[in-house]
Amino acid sequence: MRMYDLIYTKKLGGALSPEQIAFWVKGAADGSIPDEQSASLLMAICWRGMSTGETLALTLAMRDSGKRLNLTSVPGLKVDKHSTGGVGDKTTMILGPIVAACGVPCPMFSGRGLGHTGGTVDKFEAIPGLRVELSEEEFLRSLAETRFANSAQTADIAPADKKLYALRDITATVESIPLITASIMSKKLAGGADALVLDVKCGPTAFMKTLEDATTLAESMVAVGTAHGMQIRALITRMDAPLGWAIGNAVEIMESVEILRGEHADSELAEMSFRLAAEMLIMGGAAKTLPEAQAKVQASIQDGSALETLRRFVALNGGDATTLDDFSRLPQPGQVVDVRANRDGYIAAIDGRALGILAMDLGAGRRDRTDVLDLGVGIRVLARVGQKVAKGDLLFQVMAKSNHLVVPDLYLTTLELTMTQPKAAPWLMATIGC
Ligand code: URA
């Protein structure tokens, strides 16, 4: 088989066979196919697309490029979640403990942050002592003892994806529905869960800019998961403003704990986390209907069992669980600077991407993979879309290193102010398979 023929076929819009796809993925991972040929095929796939059959074959080949986790030693249906990523997205830290407290094992692998979006692994690392790179034994023990396990993705899960994603990143070939589908689903299938809920973000700063594209991506992932015997559902959620009040690492732990204590119950973050958790309970067999699942979610917040599950997960994996009850023991910023409105108006929009970049500049995120984070810095976003503000109202609190020059105007430019009250847009845009 010649890689040239695969590139030529796809360039003309033809279909690749499962054998050809397996040949490419194996060669890309073991280095026998040069990067320039893989990059060329990736670009051809971006332009010409892939059929469902080809996407399935690509997902399987990438899944089988590494290890597959066997979770069968833990009883019950294991349910995972994947979000296509957003600024301030801390749903994993909220819904994982909820789902586990309701009796459904929740195994999750997460990533570190890069660019304007944060990563769950970095956020968990803000808890002193917590091990975020668990061995397979530690991961299984956490799942068996607390029903919740979260760890950085190990290098032996879908290594072909790691290789191809790095190439996509530098060749402008990330935004392709079959490539995103295979990348995400290969890792999820290798992770060993029986069911998966997807949170597909949609908006001007998300991978998927329109509801049509987000629906196509969600349907593509649902088709691949279903073909491999995985139960799978998707929510398409609006993404523009940051999710919740906190952007940063320690501050996002604080906000997650506050939600698990029952605070901010009417926020989008709480509503979204609770809805995703409810879908997971249905797939895990803990509830038959959405109202029943939602009642269980609420009960786990009211009786404290969700927060207690998070404490047990943290303590079991070496973390200081007292930080969850005493936030002063979490990493702290060197200074806090208030940013106030410089005129009256209604907040029509908040640019989450711009705030994510500002948080990265504070040291909460990485511009480069090798950057070292300051886990105590971040932004408290008090402004809300639709809110009426008067000059002088507090809109942001910037938590910075003591030597960081905070320029309030940079934060104010992330807000769009209007003279008339904007119409609220619901966070849930569509559901698939629910
Ligand atoms: N996240 C992934 O893991 N892969 C993609 O291709 C896009 C987002």
PDB file of N, CA, C and O and ligand atoms in Angstrom, residues 62 82-85 153 161 165 168 173-187 207 217, ligand 1:
ATOM      1  N   MET A  62      -7.646   4.546  15.507  1.00  0.00           N
ATOM      2  CA  MET A  62      -6.993   5.397  16.524  1.00  0.00           C
ATOM      3  C   MET A  62      -7.182   4.805  17.916  1.00  0.00           C
ATOM      4  O   MET A  62      -6.262   4.815  18.736  1.00  0.00           O
ATOM      5  N   HIS A  82     -18.080  14.318  27.995  1.00  0.00           N
ATOM      6  CA  HIS A  82     -17.064  15.075  27.259  1.00  0.00           C
ATOM      7  C   HIS A  82     -17.644  16.421  26.859  1.00  0.00           C
ATOM      8  O   HIS A  82     -18.763  16.507  26.367  1.00  0.00           O
ATOM      9  N   SER A  83     -16.849  17.459  27.071  1.00  0.00           N
ATOM     10  CA  SER A  83     -17.269  18.778  26.622  1.00  0.00           C
ATOM     11  C   SER A  83     -16.266  19.264  25.585  1.00  0.00           C
ATOM     12  O   SER A  83     -15.053  19.047  25.741  1.00  0.00           O
ATOM     13  N   THR A  84     -16.760  19.918  24.537  1.00  0.00           N
ATOM     14  CA  THR A  84     -15.829  20.394  23.519  1.00  0.00           C
ATOM     15  C   THR A  84     -15.132  21.686  23.969  1.00  0.00           C
ATOM     16  O   THR A  84     -14.363  22.253  23.197  1.00  0.00           O
ATOM     17  N   GLY A  85     -15.364  22.109  25.203  1.00  0.00           N
ATOM     18  CA  GLY A  85     -14.486  23.108  25.818  1.00  0.00           C
ATOM     19  C   GLY A  85     -14.966  24.531  25.791  1.00  0.00           C
ATOM     20  O   GLY A  85     -15.408  25.030  24.764  1.00  0.00           O
ATOM     21  N   GLN A 153      -5.103  12.233  30.979  1.00  0.00           N
ATOM     22  CA  GLN A 153      -5.066  11.156  29.972  1.00  0.00           C
ATOM     23  C   GLN A 153      -3.653  10.578  29.906  1.00  0.00           C
ATOM     24  O   GLN A 153      -2.685  11.340  29.813  1.00  0.00           O
ATOM     25  N   ASP A 161      -3.819   9.518  18.134  1.00  0.00           N
ATOM     26  CA  ASP A 161      -4.515  10.807  18.183  1.00  0.00           C
ATOM     27  C   ASP A 161      -3.565  11.903  18.627  1.00  0.00           C
ATOM     28  O   ASP A 161      -3.602  13.019  18.109  1.00  0.00           O
ATOM     29  N   TYR A 165      -3.136  14.902  16.336  1.00  0.00           N
ATOM     30  CA  TYR A 165      -3.660  16.189  16.826  1.00  0.00           C
ATOM     31  C   TYR A 165      -2.571  17.248  16.779  1.00  0.00           C
ATOM     32  O   TYR A 165      -2.818  18.405  16.407  1.00  0.00           O
ATOM     33  N   ARG A 168      -2.374  18.377  13.315  1.00  0.00           N
ATOM     34  CA  ARG A 168      -3.544  19.201  12.958  1.00  0.00           C
ATOM     35  C   ARG A 168      -3.401  20.612  13.514  1.00  0.00           C
ATOM     36  O   ARG A 168      -3.764  21.594  12.866  1.00  0.00           O
ATOM     37  N   THR A 173      -5.820  22.156  10.514  1.00  0.00           N
ATOM     38  CA  THR A 173      -6.742  21.081  10.130  1.00  0.00           C
ATOM     39  C   THR A 173      -7.512  20.544  11.353  1.00  0.00           C
ATOM     40  O   THR A 173      -7.986  19.419  11.341  1.00  0.00           O
ATOM     41  N   VAL A 174      -7.629  21.388  12.391  1.00  0.00           N
ATOM     42  CA  VAL A 174      -8.392  20.933  13.570  1.00  0.00           C
ATOM     43  C   VAL A 174      -9.883  20.909  13.247  1.00  0.00           C
ATOM     44  O   VAL A 174     -10.589  19.956  13.575  1.00  0.00           O
ATOM     45  N   GLU A 175     -10.369  21.953  12.556  1.00  0.00           N
ATOM     46  CA  GLU A 175     -11.818  22.093  12.392  1.00  0.00           C
ATOM     47  C   GLU A 175     -12.371  21.242  11.250  1.00  0.00           C
ATOM     48  O   GLU A 175     -12.652  21.718  10.159  1.00  0.00           O
ATOM     49  N   SER A 176     -12.498  19.962  11.518  1.00  0.00           N
ATOM     50  CA  SER A 176     -13.075  19.022  10.551  1.00  0.00           C
ATOM     51  C   SER A 176     -13.941  18.058  11.351  1.00  0.00           C
ATOM     52  O   SER A 176     -13.464  17.468  12.334  1.00  0.00           O
ATOM     53  N   ILE A 177     -15.194  17.908  10.957  1.00  0.00           N
ATOM     54  CA  ILE A 177     -16.111  17.081  11.756  1.00  0.00           C
ATOM     55  C   ILE A 177     -15.635  15.625  11.866  1.00  0.00           C
ATOM     56  O   ILE A 177     -15.563  15.088  12.965  1.00  0.00           O
ATOM     57  N   PRO A 178     -15.241  14.947  10.762  1.00  0.00           N
ATOM     58  CA  PRO A 178     -14.773  13.563  10.955  1.00  0.00           C
ATOM     59  C   PRO A 178     -13.503  13.481  11.796  1.00  0.00           C
ATOM     60  O   PRO A 178     -13.355  12.543  12.599  1.00  0.00           O
ATOM     61  N   LEU A 179     -12.594  14.447  11.640  1.00  0.00           N
ATOM     62  CA  LEU A 179     -11.347  14.388  12.430  1.00  0.00           C
ATOM     63  C   LEU A 179     -11.615  14.656  13.913  1.00  0.00           C
ATOM     64  O   LEU A 179     -11.039  13.996  14.784  1.00  0.00           O
ATOM     65  N   ILE A 180     -12.501  15.597  14.212  1.00  0.00           N
ATOM     66  CA  ILE A 180     -12.831  15.862  15.625  1.00  0.00           C
ATOM     67  C   ILE A 180     -13.551  14.641  16.213  1.00  0.00           C
ATOM     68  O   ILE A 180     -13.254  14.184  17.317  1.00  0.00           O
ATOM     69  N   THR A 181     -14.483  14.083  15.435  1.00  0.00           N
ATOM     70  CA  THR A 181     -15.220  12.903  15.903  1.00  0.00           C
ATOM     71  C   THR A 181     -14.265  11.769  16.264  1.00  0.00           C
ATOM     72  O   THR A 181     -14.324  11.193  17.356  1.00  0.00           O
ATOM     73  N   ALA A 182     -13.363  11.443  15.336  1.00  0.00           N
ATOM     74  CA  ALA A 182     -12.460  10.308  15.565  1.00  0.00           C
ATOM     75  C   ALA A 182     -11.513  10.593  16.719  1.00  0.00           C
ATOM     76  O   ALA A 182     -11.209   9.708  17.527  1.00  0.00           O
ATOM     77  N   SER A 183     -11.057  11.840  16.829  1.00  0.00           N
ATOM     78  CA  SER A 183     -10.127  12.212  17.897  1.00  0.00           C
ATOM     79  C   SER A 183     -10.785  12.026  19.268  1.00  0.00           C
ATOM     80  O   SER A 183     -10.235  11.377  20.163  1.00  0.00           O
ATOM     81  N   ILE A 184     -11.969  12.582  19.419  1.00  0.00           N
ATOM     82  CA  ILE A 184     -12.645  12.506  20.731  1.00  0.00           C
ATOM     83  C   ILE A 184     -13.111  11.076  21.013  1.00  0.00           C
ATOM     84  O   ILE A 184     -12.863  10.520  22.088  1.00  0.00           O
ATOM     85  N   MET A 185     -13.782  10.473  20.029  1.00  0.00           N
ATOM     86  CA  MET A 185     -14.406   9.169  20.297  1.00  0.00           C
ATOM     87  C   MET A 185     -13.374   8.054  20.458  1.00  0.00           C
ATOM     88  O   MET A 185     -13.608   7.096  21.193  1.00  0.00           O
ATOM     89  N   SER A 186     -12.213   8.159  19.795  1.00  0.00           N
ATOM     90  CA  SER A 186     -11.194   7.102  19.981  1.00  0.00           C
ATOM     91  C   SER A 186     -10.742   7.090  21.440  1.00  0.00           C
ATOM     92  O   SER A 186     -10.585   6.028  22.046  1.00  0.00           O
ATOM     93  N   LYS A 187     -10.549   8.279  22.028  1.00  0.00           N
ATOM     94  CA  LYS A 187     -10.100   8.346  23.418  1.00  0.00           C
ATOM     95  C   LYS A 187     -11.207   7.881  24.359  1.00  0.00           C
ATOM     96  O   LYS A 187     -10.959   7.196  25.345  1.00  0.00           O
ATOM     97  N   PHE A 207     -15.519  25.597  18.444  1.00  0.00           N
ATOM     98  CA  PHE A 207     -15.159  24.930  17.194  1.00  0.00           C
ATOM     99  C   PHE A 207     -16.323  25.046  16.208  1.00  0.00           C
ATOM    100  O   PHE A 207     -16.139  25.254  15.031  1.00  0.00           O
ATOM    101  N   LEU A 217     -21.807  17.665  14.097  1.00  0.00           N
ATOM    102  CA  LEU A 217     -20.736  17.064  14.901  1.00  0.00           C
ATOM    103  C   LEU A 217     -21.325  16.129  15.959  1.00  0.00           C
ATOM    104  O   LEU A 217     -20.853  14.992  16.136  1.00  0.00           O
TER     105      LEU A 217
HETATM  106  N1  URA B   1     -10.766  17.824  21.280  1.00  0.00           N
HETATM  107  C1  URA B   1     -10.139  16.693  20.930  1.00  0.00           C
HETATM  108  O1  URA B   1      -9.775  15.877  21.773  1.00  0.00           O
HETATM  109  N2  URA B   1      -9.942  16.467  19.619  1.00  0.00           N
HETATM  110  C2  URA B   1     -10.326  17.334  18.664  1.00  0.00           C
HETATM  111  O2  URA B   1     -10.114  17.065  17.505  1.00  0.00           O
HETATM  112  C3  URA B   1     -10.965  18.519  19.042  1.00  0.00           C
HETATM  113  C4  URA B   1     -11.175  18.727  20.378  1.00  0.00           C
END
